[in-house]
Amino acid sequence: MAAERVIEMAADISKYRDDFPVLQTQMHGKPLAFLDSGASAQKPQTVIDAMNNVYKTGYSNIHRGLYEVSQNLTADYEAVRSKVAGFIGAPSEKNIVFTGNATEGINLVVQSWGKTFLNRGDEIILTEMEHHANIVPWQMLRDDIGVVIKTIPFDKRGILDLEAFERLLTHKTRLVSFVHISNALGTVNPVKKIIEIAKDFYPDMRVLVDGSQGVAHSAINMQELDADFYVFTGHKLYGPSGIGVLYGKEELLNDMPPYKGGGDMIERVTFNETTYKAAPYKFEAGTPPIVEVIGLGAAIDYVSGIGMESIAEHEAELLAYGTEKLQEIDGLTIHGTAPDKAGILSFTIDGTHPSDIGMILDQCGVAVRAGHHCCMPLMEKLGLDATVRASLGLYSNKNDIDQLVEGLHKVKEMFQ
Ligand SMILES: Cc1ncc(COP(=O)(O)O)c(C=O)c1O
């Protein structure tokens, strides 16, 4: 019964592949097996059309035009804020700040909340599996005001050590910031559990979740999770690049000062003093990524139409297939074997550098990422400088995996 359901879902999902024009193209004369959605996902036609339509039929600046085109686009833009809130289960659109990407969302929290509410000697806890986007901004704060950074270790399978986490908590800990789904290992971290541990220890502990991968591979609900901040980026969610989201609890956003100044975020400016709009607008200085916001709205409509649970189920089935196939290859090691894992297959092959593997796969029409995946501390912990990463999206299928495996056999013929 369960198996029948999975097959049915997988079949259901496969029809959506045709919605992505780029997947009908070729690379080096081979069908494109796009296995780099973890870096950036491809875009469905509806997203492309929604953005084109704005430029063709109703483009202007927003929040400032008295004329119809501007007012209509302003309404469409603000409707996306509500749509994002609904999509991630936020209490209201006031929780949603539009940013350029996830990286900017984290920098916003660091520069605004961190600089205002943290003091020298305060401790923040990250994990050893963070993307550089959730390390470097905190290091800048450390160098600036003297906060102390601690890290939660992970084990051989890529699972965070929550007992070690509890031991790291002290009366000086003010914030825990961690990745929902590791982009390098695929581990799905127990977000709710980590937040509970943090808040049980100290109810005013703040928690930031880097949901860059999480939002694209699972259904999320801010009110259930009780995160203080959650960031993600539109381009991994089948939307455009140039748009990201910072979710923040309303009272926190209200207490935080703006971190960039300029037009659109002010109430009144004189040379003596400036007053700011309420959150979220006070964080959105200057002309925003208008068309990108519309594209993000279309992407949310698109994935909501399929269902995040169905997408997760499809990717889980494919992950199991891919894992089995890769394990059959002699000398191949998969890095990241946590039982709760999203569609990411990070691996190395004895005696062959990941960059060489990536280049040969490219010739076979297979797009993967080879490198440190912006997780150098994680790689150091694994004793590696790079892995090959095949990452899945809703449009991925067994043919993509088969093409990858065929390419890897070619790699082995050439190098071994
Ligand atoms: C886990 C994680 N965090 C943060 C980022 C940064 O995303 P962006 O470059 O869109 O800000 C990425 C992108 O690869 C990611 O995978």
Short mmCIF file of C-alpha atoms and ligand atoms in Angstrom, two decimals:
data_model
loop_
_atom_site.label_atom_id
_atom_site.label_comp_id
_atom_site.label_asym_id
_atom_site.label_seq_id
_atom_site.Cartn_x
_atom_site.Cartn_y
_atom_site.Cartn_z
CA MET A 1 0.00 0.00 0.00
CA ALA A 2 2.72 2.45 1.07
CA ALA A 3 4.89 1.40 -1.88
CA GLU A 4 1.97 1.91 -4.27
CA ARG A 5 1.52 5.40 -2.91
CA VAL A 6 5.18 6.27 -3.45
CA ILE A 7 5.13 5.00 -7.03
CA GLU A 8 1.98 7.01 -7.64
CA MET A 9 3.56 10.14 -6.22
CA ALA A 10 6.79 9.67 -8.14
CA ALA A 11 4.77 9.32 -11.34
CA ASP A 12 2.78 12.39 -10.45
CA ILE A 13 5.84 14.47 -9.88
CA SER A 14 7.65 13.36 -13.03
CA LYS A 15 5.12 15.19 -15.20
CA TYR A 16 6.32 18.49 -13.74
CA ARG A 17 9.72 18.06 -15.36
CA ASP A 18 8.27 19.36 -18.62
CA ASP A 19 7.55 22.69 -16.91
CA PHE A 20 11.28 23.46 -16.87
CA PRO A 21 12.42 24.55 -20.35
CA VAL A 22 16.12 24.25 -19.59
CA LEU A 23 15.72 20.54 -18.87
CA GLN A 24 14.79 20.00 -22.52
CA THR A 25 18.23 21.28 -23.57
CA GLN A 26 21.48 19.41 -24.02
CA MET A 27 24.99 19.73 -22.64
CA HIS A 28 27.85 18.56 -24.88
CA GLY A 29 25.26 16.90 -27.09
CA LYS A 30 23.84 14.83 -24.22
CA PRO A 31 20.52 15.29 -22.44
CA LEU A 32 21.11 17.65 -19.53
CA ALA A 33 21.12 15.73 -16.25
CA PHE A 34 20.92 18.69 -13.91
CA LEU A 35 22.05 17.55 -10.47
CA ASP A 36 23.05 20.90 -9.01
CA SER A 37 19.76 22.15 -7.59
CA GLY A 38 21.40 22.56 -4.19
CA ALA A 39 23.43 25.40 -5.69
CA SER A 40 20.50 26.92 -7.56
CA ALA A 41 17.31 25.33 -8.87
CA GLN A 42 16.00 25.64 -12.42
CA LYS A 43 12.92 27.77 -13.05
CA PRO A 44 9.52 26.60 -14.24
CA GLN A 45 7.86 28.38 -17.15
CA THR A 46 5.32 30.00 -14.80
CA VAL A 47 8.08 31.84 -12.95
CA ILE A 48 9.69 32.96 -16.21
CA ASP A 49 6.28 34.11 -17.53
CA ALA A 50 5.34 35.96 -14.34
CA MET A 51 8.57 37.96 -14.47
CA ASN A 52 8.38 38.60 -18.22
CA ASN A 53 4.80 39.76 -17.85
CA VAL A 54 5.74 42.44 -15.37
CA TYR A 55 8.33 43.85 -17.77
CA LYS A 56 5.95 43.54 -20.71
CA THR A 57 2.70 44.78 -19.26
CA GLY A 58 3.06 46.52 -15.94
CA TYR A 59 6.51 47.57 -14.83
CA SER A 60 7.21 50.63 -12.70
CA ASN A 61 8.75 51.42 -9.37
CA ILE A 62 6.58 50.59 -6.36
CA HIS A 63 5.45 52.22 -3.11
CA ARG A 64 5.70 55.67 -4.63
CA GLY A 65 3.73 56.04 -7.85
CA LEU A 66 0.31 57.65 -7.80
CA TYR A 67 -0.50 56.13 -11.16
CA GLU A 68 -2.32 52.85 -11.79
CA VAL A 69 0.61 50.76 -13.06
CA SER A 70 2.64 51.51 -9.95
CA GLN A 71 -0.26 50.96 -7.62
CA ASN A 72 -1.12 47.62 -9.20
CA LEU A 73 2.45 46.43 -9.02
CA THR A 74 2.75 47.63 -5.42
CA ALA A 75 -0.32 45.57 -4.56
CA ASP A 76 1.10 42.51 -6.35
CA TYR A 77 4.43 42.95 -4.61
CA GLU A 78 2.84 43.24 -1.16
CA ALA A 79 0.59 40.26 -1.93
CA VAL A 80 3.76 38.18 -2.25
CA ARG A 81 4.76 39.20 1.28
CA SER A 82 1.47 37.70 2.53
CA LYS A 83 1.99 34.65 0.31
CA VAL A 84 5.44 34.04 1.79
CA ALA A 85 3.98 34.37 5.30
CA GLY A 86 1.32 31.77 4.47
CA PHE A 87 3.85 29.46 2.84
CA ILE A 88 6.11 29.30 5.90
CA GLY A 89 3.33 29.47 8.49
CA ALA A 90 4.33 32.92 9.79
CA PRO A 91 1.71 34.77 11.85
CA SER A 92 1.59 37.72 9.45
CA GLU A 93 3.23 39.56 6.57
CA LYS A 94 4.85 41.84 9.18
CA ASN A 95 7.25 38.98 9.89
CA ILE A 96 8.56 38.94 6.33
CA VAL A 97 11.54 41.08 5.30
CA PHE A 98 12.60 40.87 1.68
CA THR A 99 16.38 40.65 1.30
CA GLY A 100 18.71 39.99 -1.61
CA ASN A 101 19.37 36.39 -0.53
CA ALA A 102 19.84 34.22 2.56
CA THR A 103 23.30 35.65 3.10
CA GLU A 104 21.88 39.15 3.36
CA GLY A 105 19.24 37.94 5.83
CA ILE A 106 21.94 36.62 8.16
CA ASN A 107 24.03 39.77 7.76
CA LEU A 108 20.96 41.84 8.58
CA VAL A 109 20.43 39.97 11.86
CA VAL A 110 24.14 40.17 12.72
CA GLN A 111 24.48 43.87 11.98
CA SER A 112 21.16 44.99 13.40
CA TRP A 113 20.20 42.59 16.22
CA GLY A 114 23.74 41.45 17.00
CA LYS A 115 25.29 44.90 17.25
CA THR A 116 22.38 46.20 19.32
CA PHE A 117 21.79 43.36 21.73
CA LEU A 118 25.12 41.56 22.10
CA ASN A 119 28.08 42.61 24.22
CA ARG A 120 31.73 41.63 24.55
CA GLY A 121 32.00 38.12 25.98
CA ASP A 122 28.48 37.04 24.97
CA GLU A 123 28.50 33.62 23.38
CA ILE A 124 26.89 32.44 20.19
CA ILE A 125 26.70 28.82 19.11
CA LEU A 126 26.99 27.68 15.49
CA THR A 127 27.57 24.17 14.17
CA GLU A 128 30.54 22.65 12.40
CA MET A 129 28.39 22.07 9.32
CA GLU A 130 27.53 25.72 8.57
CA HIS A 131 27.74 27.32 5.16
CA HIS A 132 30.15 30.27 5.12
CA ALA A 133 27.07 32.53 5.02
CA ASN A 134 26.37 31.51 8.62
CA ILE A 135 29.98 31.74 9.80
CA VAL A 136 31.65 34.78 8.29
CA PRO A 137 29.05 37.41 9.35
CA TRP A 138 29.35 36.18 12.97
CA GLN A 139 33.14 36.32 12.76
CA MET A 140 32.87 39.91 11.59
CA LEU A 141 30.77 40.62 14.66
CA ARG A 142 33.29 38.81 16.85
CA ASP A 143 36.10 40.96 15.45
CA ASP A 144 33.98 44.05 15.90
CA ILE A 145 32.49 43.68 19.37
CA GLY A 146 34.17 40.63 20.89
CA VAL A 147 31.46 37.96 20.99
CA VAL A 148 32.66 34.39 21.45
CA ILE A 149 31.81 31.74 18.82
CA LYS A 150 31.41 28.09 19.80
CA THR A 151 30.50 25.20 17.51
CA ILE A 152 28.41 22.03 17.87
CA PRO A 153 30.32 19.04 16.45
CA PHE A 154 28.87 16.41 14.14
CA ASP A 155 29.73 12.70 13.95
CA LYS A 156 30.91 10.48 11.10
CA ARG A 157 27.43 10.19 9.64
CA GLY A 158 26.91 13.96 9.72
CA ILE A 159 24.64 14.04 12.76
CA LEU A 160 24.93 16.90 15.24
CA ASP A 161 25.94 15.93 18.77
CA LEU A 162 23.12 17.40 20.83
CA GLU A 163 24.69 16.36 24.13
CA ALA A 164 27.75 18.39 23.20
CA PHE A 165 25.37 21.22 22.33
CA GLU A 166 23.88 21.11 25.83
CA ARG A 167 27.37 21.21 27.32
CA LEU A 168 28.19 24.32 25.25
CA LEU A 169 25.27 26.31 26.68
CA THR A 170 26.29 28.70 29.47
CA HIS A 171 24.77 31.71 31.18
CA LYS A 172 26.57 33.81 28.55
CA THR A 173 24.96 32.12 25.52
CA ARG A 174 22.65 34.52 23.71
CA LEU A 175 22.08 32.96 20.31
CA VAL A 176 22.18 29.64 18.48
CA SER A 177 22.40 29.80 14.69
CA PHE A 178 22.36 26.65 12.60
CA VAL A 179 21.54 25.18 9.25
CA HIS A 180 18.21 23.38 8.74
CA ILE A 181 19.46 21.07 5.97
CA SER A 182 23.19 20.81 5.34
CA ASN A 183 24.02 21.73 1.75
CA ALA A 184 27.20 19.63 1.91
CA LEU A 185 25.95 16.48 3.67
CA GLY A 186 22.18 16.56 3.26
CA THR A 187 21.58 16.09 6.99
CA VAL A 188 18.16 17.32 8.08
CA ASN A 189 18.83 18.77 11.51
CA PRO A 190 16.23 18.35 14.27
CA VAL A 191 15.29 22.03 14.20
CA LYS A 192 12.43 21.82 16.68
CA LYS A 193 14.49 19.83 19.17
CA ILE A 194 17.45 22.23 18.97
CA ILE A 195 15.16 25.21 19.50
CA GLU A 196 13.51 23.48 22.47
CA ILE A 197 16.88 22.75 24.08
CA ALA A 198 17.97 26.36 23.58
CA LYS A 199 14.76 27.88 24.92
CA ASP A 200 14.49 25.43 27.84
CA PHE A 201 17.96 26.50 28.89
CA TYR A 202 17.14 30.20 28.65
CA PRO A 203 13.75 31.37 27.37
CA ASP A 204 15.22 34.55 25.88
CA MET A 205 17.83 32.65 23.89
CA ARG A 206 17.54 33.70 20.27
CA VAL A 207 17.62 31.14 17.49
CA LEU A 208 18.37 31.76 13.83
CA VAL A 209 17.81 28.97 11.34
CA ASP A 210 19.50 28.99 7.94
CA GLY A 211 16.70 27.52 5.85
CA SER A 212 18.35 27.99 2.45
CA GLN A 213 18.04 24.27 1.70
CA GLY A 214 15.30 23.55 4.23
CA VAL A 215 12.63 25.61 2.55
CA ALA A 216 13.15 23.92 -0.82
CA HIS A 217 13.02 20.33 0.42
CA SER A 218 10.47 20.26 3.24
CA ALA A 219 7.27 21.87 4.48
CA ILE A 220 8.00 24.35 7.25
CA ASN A 221 5.88 26.20 9.78
CA MET A 222 7.32 29.08 11.75
CA GLN A 223 4.71 28.95 14.46
CA GLU A 224 5.38 25.26 15.11
CA LEU A 225 9.15 25.68 15.07
CA ASP A 226 9.28 28.79 17.26
CA ALA A 227 12.47 30.04 15.58
CA ASP A 228 13.20 33.72 16.16
CA PHE A 229 14.71 34.16 12.73
CA TYR A 230 14.60 31.94 9.65
CA VAL A 231 16.33 32.90 6.41
CA PHE A 232 16.10 31.53 2.90
CA THR A 233 16.90 32.40 -0.66
CA GLY A 234 14.51 32.45 -3.62
CA HIS A 235 16.74 30.88 -6.24
CA LYS A 236 16.87 27.48 -4.53
CA LEU A 237 13.08 27.45 -4.32
CA TYR A 238 12.65 27.54 -8.13
CA GLY A 239 12.40 31.33 -8.02
CA PRO A 240 14.83 33.94 -9.32
CA SER A 241 18.15 34.96 -7.83
CA GLY A 242 18.36 38.38 -6.18
CA ILE A 243 15.54 37.79 -3.71
CA GLY A 244 15.64 36.25 -0.26
CA VAL A 245 13.53 36.27 2.87
CA LEU A 246 14.22 36.96 6.49
CA TYR A 247 11.44 35.78 8.78
CA GLY A 248 11.62 37.41 12.21
CA LYS A 249 9.34 37.47 15.21
CA GLU A 250 7.46 40.73 15.17
CA GLU A 251 8.62 42.04 18.55
CA LEU A 252 12.25 41.36 17.63
CA LEU A 253 12.00 43.08 14.25
CA ASN A 254 10.29 46.05 15.93
CA ASP A 255 13.13 46.39 18.44
CA MET A 256 15.88 46.11 15.85
CA PRO A 257 17.30 49.23 14.17
CA PRO A 258 17.56 49.41 10.38
CA TYR A 259 20.91 48.28 9.07
CA LYS A 260 20.87 50.09 5.75
CA GLY A 261 19.60 53.63 5.23
CA GLY A 262 18.04 55.27 2.20
CA GLY A 263 14.80 55.77 0.37
CA ASP A 264 11.59 53.82 1.04
CA MET A 265 12.47 52.88 4.63
CA ILE A 266 11.85 56.30 6.16
CA GLU A 267 8.86 58.17 7.54
CA ARG A 268 10.43 61.62 7.64
CA VAL A 269 13.91 62.97 6.96
CA THR A 270 15.40 66.28 8.04
CA PHE A 271 19.08 67.12 8.30
CA ASN A 272 18.75 66.82 12.07
CA GLU A 273 16.88 63.59 12.32
CA THR A 274 15.24 60.72 10.44
CA THR A 275 12.35 58.58 11.57
CA TYR A 276 11.81 55.14 10.13
CA LYS A 277 8.86 53.12 8.92
CA ALA A 278 7.78 50.15 10.99
CA ALA A 279 9.19 46.67 10.35
CA PRO A 280 9.50 45.07 7.87
CA TYR A 281 9.77 48.21 5.72
CA LYS A 282 12.52 49.85 7.76
CA PHE A 283 14.83 47.02 6.63
CA GLU A 284 14.14 47.50 2.93
CA ALA A 285 16.12 50.56 1.85
CA GLY A 286 16.13 51.62 -1.78
CA THR A 287 14.30 50.22 -4.78
CA PRO A 288 13.69 46.56 -3.95
CA PRO A 289 14.05 43.59 -6.31
CA ILE A 290 10.50 44.17 -7.56
CA VAL A 291 10.31 41.69 -10.41
CA GLU A 292 12.23 39.09 -8.41
CA VAL A 293 9.61 39.32 -5.66
CA ILE A 294 6.91 38.64 -8.26
CA GLY A 295 8.98 35.68 -9.48
CA LEU A 296 9.27 34.37 -5.93
CA GLY A 297 5.50 34.60 -5.58
CA ALA A 298 5.06 32.56 -8.76
CA ALA A 299 7.57 29.99 -7.48
CA ILE A 300 5.66 29.63 -4.22
CA ASP A 301 2.41 29.17 -6.15
CA TYR A 302 4.14 26.57 -8.27
CA VAL A 303 5.59 24.43 -5.46
CA SER A 304 2.42 24.86 -3.38
CA GLY A 305 0.43 23.48 -6.32
CA ILE A 306 2.56 20.32 -6.22
CA GLY A 307 2.83 20.21 -2.42
CA MET A 308 6.05 20.38 -0.42
CA GLU A 309 5.32 16.97 1.13
CA SER A 310 5.03 15.39 -2.33
CA ILE A 311 8.26 17.05 -3.40
CA ALA A 312 10.03 15.78 -0.26
CA GLU A 313 8.65 12.28 -0.80
CA HIS A 314 9.75 12.21 -4.43
CA GLU A 315 13.24 13.39 -3.54
CA ALA A 316 13.48 10.83 -0.72
CA GLU A 317 12.65 8.01 -3.11
CA LEU A 318 15.24 9.24 -5.59
CA LEU A 319 17.82 9.71 -2.86
CA ALA A 320 17.38 6.07 -1.85
CA TYR A 321 17.79 5.00 -5.50
CA GLY A 322 20.87 7.20 -5.98
CA THR A 323 22.45 6.04 -2.73
CA GLU A 324 22.05 2.41 -3.72
CA LYS A 325 23.51 3.00 -7.19
CA LEU A 326 26.49 5.00 -5.93
CA GLN A 327 27.26 2.42 -3.25
CA GLU A 328 27.74 -0.15 -6.00
CA ILE A 329 30.72 1.82 -7.35
CA ASP A 330 34.07 0.54 -6.10
CA GLY A 331 36.12 3.07 -4.16
CA LEU A 332 33.27 5.56 -3.85
CA THR A 333 32.50 7.00 -0.39
CA ILE A 334 29.31 8.89 0.37
CA HIS A 335 29.83 11.69 2.91
CA GLY A 336 26.71 12.30 4.95
CA THR A 337 24.76 9.19 5.86
CA ALA A 338 22.37 10.52 8.49
CA PRO A 339 19.07 8.61 8.52
CA ASP A 340 17.20 11.89 8.19
CA LYS A 341 18.65 13.23 4.99
CA ALA A 342 17.49 15.38 2.07
CA GLY A 343 18.31 14.93 -1.62
CA ILE A 344 22.03 15.57 -1.51
CA LEU A 345 24.67 13.00 -2.46
CA SER A 346 28.16 14.18 -1.55
CA PHE A 347 30.91 11.74 -2.45
CA THR A 348 34.54 11.12 -3.27
CA ILE A 349 36.21 8.39 -5.32
CA ASP A 350 39.58 7.01 -4.22
CA GLY A 351 42.42 8.27 -6.36
CA THR A 352 40.46 10.85 -8.36
CA HIS A 353 40.10 14.52 -7.50
CA PRO A 354 36.50 15.81 -7.32
CA SER A 355 37.29 18.56 -9.88
CA ASP A 356 38.39 15.93 -12.42
CA ILE A 357 35.20 13.99 -11.73
CA GLY A 358 33.12 17.14 -12.20
CA MET A 359 34.82 17.93 -15.52
CA ILE A 360 34.30 14.46 -16.94
CA LEU A 361 30.69 14.41 -15.80
CA ASP A 362 30.20 17.73 -17.60
CA GLN A 363 31.30 16.03 -20.83
CA CYS A 364 28.68 13.35 -20.12
CA GLY A 365 25.92 15.96 -19.81
CA VAL A 366 25.81 15.73 -16.02
CA ALA A 367 25.87 18.97 -14.01
CA VAL A 368 27.17 18.50 -10.47
CA ARG A 369 29.14 20.67 -8.11
CA ALA A 370 32.69 19.77 -7.13
CA GLY A 371 34.39 21.71 -4.35
CA HIS A 372 34.02 22.70 -0.71
CA HIS A 373 30.40 23.84 -1.17
CA CYS A 374 31.14 26.99 0.88
CA CYS A 375 31.67 24.74 3.90
CA MET A 376 35.44 24.78 4.40
CA PRO A 377 35.33 24.05 8.16
CA LEU A 378 33.08 21.05 7.46
CA MET A 379 35.51 19.78 4.82
CA GLU A 380 38.42 20.23 7.19
CA LYS A 381 36.60 18.14 9.76
CA LEU A 382 36.10 15.40 7.14
CA GLY A 383 39.79 15.63 6.25
CA LEU A 384 38.91 16.56 2.66
CA ASP A 385 39.33 19.62 0.52
CA ALA A 386 36.39 18.84 -1.74
CA THR A 387 33.61 16.42 -2.63
CA VAL A 388 31.44 15.91 -5.68
CA ARG A 389 27.87 16.85 -4.88
CA ALA A 390 24.83 15.66 -6.80
CA SER A 391 21.77 17.46 -5.50
CA LEU A 392 18.17 16.76 -6.39
CA GLY A 393 15.20 18.91 -7.24
CA LEU A 394 11.52 18.21 -7.81
CA TYR A 395 12.25 17.58 -11.51
CA SER A 396 15.10 15.10 -10.94
CA ASN A 397 14.47 11.54 -12.05
CA LYS A 398 16.07 8.11 -12.23
CA ASN A 399 17.49 8.85 -15.70
CA ASP A 400 19.53 11.68 -14.19
CA ILE A 401 20.96 9.28 -11.62
CA ASP A 402 21.63 6.62 -14.26
CA GLN A 403 23.43 9.19 -16.41
CA LEU A 404 25.51 10.18 -13.36
CA VAL A 405 26.43 6.57 -12.65
CA GLU A 406 27.36 5.98 -16.30
CA GLY A 407 29.56 9.09 -16.16
CA LEU A 408 31.25 7.82 -13.00
CA HIS A 409 32.10 4.55 -14.73
CA LYS A 410 33.76 6.62 -17.46
CA VAL A 411 35.72 8.48 -14.76
CA LYS A 412 36.92 5.17 -13.38
CA GLU A 413 37.96 3.92 -16.82
CA MET A 414 39.98 7.09 -17.41
CA PHE A 415 41.65 7.40 -14.02
CA GLN A 416 42.00 3.89 -12.68
C1 LIG B 1 22.87 26.10 3.61
C2 LIG B 1 23.09 27.35 2.84
N1 LIG B 1 23.15 28.53 3.48
C3 LIG B 1 23.32 29.67 2.83
C4 LIG B 1 23.46 29.71 1.47
C5 LIG B 1 23.64 31.03 0.80
O1 LIG B 1 22.62 31.30 -0.11
P1 LIG B 1 22.69 32.65 -0.94
O2 LIG B 1 24.03 32.61 -1.65
O3 LIG B 1 21.56 32.60 -1.88
O4 LIG B 1 22.63 33.76 0.03
C6 LIG B 1 23.43 28.51 0.75
C7 LIG B 1 23.67 28.49 -0.71
O5 LIG B 1 24.36 27.64 -1.22
C8 LIG B 1 23.22 27.30 1.46
O6 LIG B 1 23.16 26.14 0.81
#
